[in-house]
Every structure is written in structure tokens, then in C-alpha cells.
Amino acid sequence: MKKLSVLTVIMLLGFSLSSHAQLVKFGLRAGLNVNDFSLSSDLVKANNMVGFQVGPVVDINLLGFGVEAGVLYNQKGAKIEDEETGEKTTFRNSYLDIPINLKYNVGLMGVGLYAAVGPYFSFALDGKKFGDAIDAVGDFTSGDIDNFDIGLNFGIGAKVSKIGVGVQYGLGLKEAYEIPKSDVSLESTKVKNRGFSVLLTYYF
């Protein structure tokens, strides 16, 4: 009887560990970004800039609902073009992104499908000054990259075995560049990050 009790405990412990292993997945993500700015200015316009993102992620799933978080090196920016002359310059700024996405998962014919939404928090690692970057293509004289950015991610994707693929849209909610209010030409200019990403994740 004692042996049976010990065996039962061992089996329950094994099932518990197995269950938790299925709930929590660690992975490594890489993605291709197509970024631009939400830019409220008549002097210049923003065009797409290609960058990338990479870093570790963790996925916690319970009964179809889950949370996915990561620490990602992420390139954001845009190509800025003067509306009158057509001259262009490129932003490609580096951030440390911390996304926290809520996910809804559903299985279909052996494929795990998901929809995700959640905030991201970005910390600037380096970046080109706003004024320096577009001084040659517009009437902008100053302004610097903000050290902190926040926004929302919206994504869909699929997972087969250990491989996940997805697409995601990042909507910046905060002005990404500090523009001095004393500069009259810049008072009405707001610059926010936004962009689409194609994501590939390998889960261990």
C-alpha cells in the first residue's frame, strides 16, 4: 500500500512538471520591420524604412489564453523626404523593446493559431537627432530622440511544433522625438513610431 502511494505521488509530480513545461515556453525571435513615422508636418513626409528585431521571448499559455513577453533589440525609423525638393535622409534608430502581449490561442488541424494585443515599452539605445537628420531636407533646426517610447502591438500568427511565424503592427502612442517648443517651425510637428513586422520564433 505504501509503495502504491509513493508511486501515485511520483506520477502526479511527473504530470505536474509535464503540464508546467507545456504552459511555459522560451524562445528566440527574429523579425523584419517595415517602419515609418506618423508625422504631422507639411514640410516633409515619411516613407518606409527597413530594419530588424531580435531577442528572447517567453510564452505562457493556459486554456487557450496566454501572455507573451520579450526583451528585443529593435530598429525603428523612417526615410524623410522634403516635399519641395525631393531630398531624402534615413533614420535608423536602435531601441530595447519590452513587449507584453495578451494572446488567444486556438488549435486547428495540428496548427496553433493566435491573435495578440498588448503594450510595448521602448528605451532608446542610440539614435540620430531629429534636427540633424532632416536639416538638409526641411526647415528643422533642432530636436533630439526621446529616451522612452510606448505603444501598442497588434498581431496574428501560427505555431507548428517549435516554429512560430507571425505578423505584427506596432502603433506608437508617444512622440518619439523631443522637439523644443521655442522653435516656432516645429511647434505643430509630432513624430510617432509605427510599422509592420514579420516575425519568426524558435521555441526550445
mmCIF file of C-alpha atoms in Angstrom, residues 17-197:
data_model
loop_
_atom_site.group_PDB
_atom_site.id
_atom_site.type_symbol
_atom_site.label_atom_id
_atom_site.label_comp_id
_atom_site.label_asym_id
_atom_site.label_seq_id
_atom_site.Cartn_x
_atom_site.Cartn_y
_atom_site.Cartn_z
ATOM 1 C CA LEU A 17 6.042 19.019 -14.256
ATOM 2 C CA SER A 18 4.971 17.983 -17.745
ATOM 3 C CA SER A 19 1.965 20.292 -17.567
ATOM 4 C CA HIS A 20 4.082 23.248 -16.490
ATOM 5 C CA ALA A 21 6.583 22.516 -19.245
ATOM 6 C CA GLN A 22 3.736 22.835 -21.740
ATOM 7 C CA LEU A 23 2.465 26.059 -20.152
ATOM 8 C CA VAL A 24 5.753 27.976 -20.303
ATOM 9 C CA LYS A 25 7.823 28.154 -23.478
ATOM 10 C CA PHE A 26 11.053 30.060 -24.020
ATOM 11 C CA GLY A 27 12.109 31.102 -27.487
ATOM 12 C CA LEU A 28 14.389 33.191 -29.653
ATOM 13 C CA ARG A 29 12.772 35.651 -32.053
ATOM 14 C CA ALA A 30 13.983 37.420 -35.177
ATOM 15 C CA GLY A 31 11.923 39.768 -37.294
ATOM 16 C CA LEU A 32 11.980 42.073 -40.315
ATOM 17 C CA ASN A 33 10.499 45.532 -39.761
ATOM 18 C CA VAL A 34 8.972 47.942 -42.252
ATOM 19 C CA ASN A 35 8.792 51.225 -40.316
ATOM 20 C CA ASP A 36 7.752 54.804 -40.862
ATOM 21 C CA PHE A 37 6.652 57.831 -38.836
ATOM 22 C CA SER A 38 3.297 59.315 -38.092
ATOM 23 C CA LEU A 39 4.454 62.811 -38.989
ATOM 24 C CA SER A 40 2.280 65.928 -38.691
ATOM 25 C CA SER A 41 4.222 68.328 -40.869
ATOM 26 C CA ASP A 42 3.648 69.995 -44.227
ATOM 27 C CA LEU A 43 7.375 70.431 -44.786
ATOM 28 C CA VAL A 44 8.420 66.793 -45.033
ATOM 29 C CA LYS A 45 6.838 63.355 -45.427
ATOM 30 C CA ALA A 46 7.834 59.960 -44.067
ATOM 31 C CA ASN A 47 8.482 56.868 -46.192
ATOM 32 C CA ASN A 48 9.165 53.243 -45.254
ATOM 33 C CA MET A 49 12.492 52.182 -43.735
ATOM 34 C CA VAL A 50 13.535 48.521 -43.342
ATOM 35 C CA GLY A 51 15.073 47.360 -40.062
ATOM 36 C CA PHE A 52 15.132 44.248 -37.892
ATOM 37 C CA GLN A 53 14.485 42.965 -34.358
ATOM 38 C CA VAL A 54 15.963 40.069 -32.386
ATOM 39 C CA GLY A 55 15.899 38.735 -28.833
ATOM 40 C CA PRO A 56 14.493 36.201 -26.334
ATOM 41 C CA VAL A 57 10.782 35.733 -25.610
ATOM 42 C CA VAL A 58 8.700 33.762 -23.128
ATOM 43 C CA ASP A 59 5.197 32.443 -23.822
ATOM 44 C CA ILE A 60 2.826 31.428 -21.020
ATOM 45 C CA ASN A 61 -0.329 29.611 -22.136
ATOM 46 C CA LEU A 62 -3.287 28.406 -20.064
ATOM 47 C CA LEU A 63 -6.549 27.052 -21.515
ATOM 48 C CA GLY A 64 -6.167 28.976 -24.763
ATOM 49 C CA PHE A 65 -5.269 32.293 -23.162
ATOM 50 C CA GLY A 66 -1.732 33.448 -22.601
ATOM 51 C CA VAL A 67 0.857 36.144 -22.146
ATOM 52 C CA GLU A 68 3.930 36.645 -24.295
ATOM 53 C CA ALA A 69 6.790 38.919 -23.257
ATOM 54 C CA GLY A 70 10.241 39.601 -24.609
ATOM 55 C CA VAL A 71 13.392 41.698 -24.493
ATOM 56 C CA LEU A 72 14.198 42.699 -28.074
ATOM 57 C CA TYR A 73 16.781 44.777 -29.868
ATOM 58 C CA ASN A 74 14.627 46.690 -32.338
ATOM 59 C CA GLN A 75 15.440 49.083 -35.181
ATOM 60 C CA LYS A 76 12.881 51.796 -35.902
ATOM 61 C CA GLY A 77 12.810 54.905 -38.032
ATOM 62 C CA ALA A 78 11.802 56.171 -41.450
ATOM 63 C CA LYS A 79 13.011 57.810 -44.631
ATOM 64 C CA ILE A 80 12.267 61.543 -44.551
ATOM 65 C CA GLU A 81 11.649 63.403 -47.822
ATOM 66 C CA ASP A 82 11.413 67.124 -48.468
ATOM 67 C CA GLU A 83 8.055 67.834 -50.124
ATOM 68 C CA GLU A 84 9.510 70.561 -52.372
ATOM 69 C CA THR A 85 12.978 69.345 -53.349
ATOM 70 C CA GLY A 86 12.575 65.560 -53.045
ATOM 71 C CA GLU A 87 15.784 65.271 -50.973
ATOM 72 C CA LYS A 88 15.830 62.303 -48.581
ATOM 73 C CA THR A 89 17.562 61.166 -45.416
ATOM 74 C CA THR A 90 17.139 57.999 -43.348
ATOM 75 C CA PHE A 91 16.535 57.423 -39.638
ATOM 76 C CA ARG A 92 17.577 54.007 -38.318
ATOM 77 C CA ASN A 93 17.486 54.222 -34.538
ATOM 78 C CA SER A 94 18.071 51.427 -32.018
ATOM 79 C CA TYR A 95 15.736 50.571 -29.134
ATOM 80 C CA LEU A 96 15.454 47.973 -26.407
ATOM 81 C CA ASP A 97 11.808 46.884 -26.652
ATOM 82 C CA ILE A 98 9.847 45.118 -23.909
ATOM 83 C CA PRO A 99 6.525 43.887 -25.386
ATOM 84 C CA ILE A 100 3.853 42.325 -23.158
ATOM 85 C CA ASN A 101 1.142 40.809 -25.349
ATOM 86 C CA LEU A 102 -2.074 39.108 -24.314
ATOM 87 C CA LYS A 103 -2.762 36.127 -26.604
ATOM 88 C CA TYR A 104 -5.722 33.986 -27.561
ATOM 89 C CA ASN A 105 -4.695 30.589 -28.930
ATOM 90 C CA VAL A 106 -6.717 28.020 -30.834
ATOM 91 C CA GLY A 107 -5.660 24.722 -32.428
ATOM 92 C CA LEU A 108 -6.692 23.818 -35.968
ATOM 93 C CA MET A 109 -5.551 20.618 -37.720
ATOM 94 C CA GLY A 110 -2.300 20.444 -35.772
ATOM 95 C CA VAL A 111 -1.525 24.146 -36.186
ATOM 96 C CA GLY A 112 -1.693 26.580 -33.275
ATOM 97 C CA LEU A 113 -3.231 29.895 -34.346
ATOM 98 C CA TYR A 114 -3.154 33.026 -32.232
ATOM 99 C CA ALA A 115 -4.208 36.657 -32.029
ATOM 100 C CA ALA A 116 -2.300 39.046 -29.780
ATOM 101 C CA VAL A 117 -2.570 42.590 -28.470
ATOM 102 C CA GLY A 118 -0.638 44.453 -25.817
ATOM 103 C CA PRO A 119 1.654 47.346 -24.905
ATOM 104 C CA TYR A 120 5.323 47.723 -25.619
ATOM 105 C CA PHE A 121 7.870 49.845 -23.790
ATOM 106 C CA SER A 122 10.929 51.106 -25.680
ATOM 107 C CA PHE A 123 14.200 52.504 -24.395
ATOM 108 C CA ALA A 124 16.467 54.281 -26.863
ATOM 109 C CA LEU A 125 19.954 52.799 -27.165
ATOM 110 C CA ASP A 126 21.199 55.224 -29.781
ATOM 111 C CA GLY A 127 19.665 57.412 -32.398
ATOM 112 C CA LYS A 128 20.079 60.199 -34.873
ATOM 113 C CA LYS A 129 18.946 63.608 -33.712
ATOM 114 C CA PHE A 130 15.744 64.698 -35.387
ATOM 115 C CA GLY A 131 17.081 68.111 -36.357
ATOM 116 C CA ASP A 132 20.439 66.792 -37.569
ATOM 117 C CA ALA A 133 18.778 64.089 -39.632
ATOM 118 C CA ILE A 134 16.419 66.312 -41.599
ATOM 119 C CA ASP A 135 18.191 69.665 -41.545
ATOM 120 C CA ALA A 136 19.231 69.072 -45.160
ATOM 121 C CA VAL A 137 15.708 68.259 -46.353
ATOM 122 C CA GLY A 138 13.479 70.610 -44.366
ATOM 123 C CA ASP A 139 13.277 73.723 -42.230
ATOM 124 C CA PHE A 140 14.072 71.927 -38.972
ATOM 125 C CA THR A 141 16.896 73.145 -36.788
ATOM 126 C CA SER A 142 16.783 71.107 -33.583
ATOM 127 C CA GLY A 143 15.180 68.255 -31.701
ATOM 128 C CA ASP A 144 16.522 65.039 -30.195
ATOM 129 C CA ILE A 145 15.440 61.422 -29.858
ATOM 130 C CA ASP A 146 13.357 60.765 -26.736
ATOM 131 C CA ASN A 147 14.823 58.126 -24.440
ATOM 132 C CA PHE A 148 11.456 56.432 -23.840
ATOM 133 C CA ASP A 149 8.642 55.337 -26.151
ATOM 134 C CA ILE A 150 5.407 53.454 -25.576
ATOM 135 C CA GLY A 151 2.859 51.928 -27.940
ATOM 136 C CA LEU A 152 0.529 49.056 -28.756
ATOM 137 C CA ASN A 153 1.177 45.838 -30.694
ATOM 138 C CA PHE A 154 -1.486 44.017 -32.723
ATOM 139 C CA GLY A 155 -0.556 40.634 -34.173
ATOM 140 C CA ILE A 156 -1.671 37.307 -35.599
ATOM 141 C CA GLY A 157 0.316 34.167 -36.275
ATOM 142 C CA ALA A 158 0.695 30.410 -36.191
ATOM 143 C CA LYS A 159 2.872 27.821 -34.468
ATOM 144 C CA VAL A 160 3.825 24.370 -35.762
ATOM 145 C CA SER A 161 5.936 22.225 -33.455
ATOM 146 C CA LYS A 162 8.773 24.509 -32.277
ATOM 147 C CA ILE A 163 8.444 27.121 -35.021
ATOM 148 C CA GLY A 164 6.231 30.194 -34.804
ATOM 149 C CA VAL A 165 5.539 32.736 -37.554
ATOM 150 C CA GLY A 166 3.519 35.909 -37.327
ATOM 151 C CA VAL A 167 2.848 39.454 -38.484
ATOM 152 C CA GLN A 168 2.542 42.418 -36.149
ATOM 153 C CA TYR A 169 1.678 46.112 -36.294
ATOM 154 C CA GLY A 170 3.250 48.492 -33.790
ATOM 155 C CA LEU A 171 1.392 51.743 -33.120
ATOM 156 C CA GLY A 172 3.422 54.371 -31.288
ATOM 157 C CA LEU A 173 1.407 56.371 -28.762
ATOM 158 C CA LYS A 174 4.075 58.812 -27.604
ATOM 159 C CA GLU A 175 6.080 61.385 -29.527
ATOM 160 C CA ALA A 176 9.356 59.665 -30.319
ATOM 161 C CA TYR A 177 11.380 62.882 -30.632
ATOM 162 C CA GLU A 178 11.737 65.820 -28.294
ATOM 163 C CA ILE A 179 11.031 68.998 -30.241
ATOM 164 C CA PRO A 180 11.758 72.285 -28.467
ATOM 165 C CA LYS A 181 8.657 74.438 -28.079
ATOM 166 C CA SER A 182 10.800 77.547 -28.574
ATOM 167 C CA ASP A 183 11.346 76.567 -32.199
ATOM 168 C CA VAL A 184 8.314 78.088 -33.927
ATOM 169 C CA SER A 185 8.758 75.987 -37.074
ATOM 170 C CA LEU A 186 8.464 72.782 -35.033
ATOM 171 C CA GLU A 187 5.589 73.584 -32.681
ATOM 172 C CA SER A 188 2.988 71.725 -34.751
ATOM 173 C CA THR A 189 5.214 68.769 -35.628
ATOM 174 C CA LYS A 190 4.540 65.420 -33.935
ATOM 175 C CA VAL A 191 6.652 62.346 -34.680
ATOM 176 C CA LYS A 192 5.491 58.864 -33.621
ATOM 177 C CA ASN A 193 6.921 55.433 -34.498
ATOM 178 C CA ARG A 194 4.805 52.894 -36.331
ATOM 179 C CA GLY A 195 5.414 49.865 -38.518
ATOM 180 C CA PHE A 196 4.745 46.282 -39.585
ATOM 181 C CA SER A 197 6.917 43.309 -38.626
#
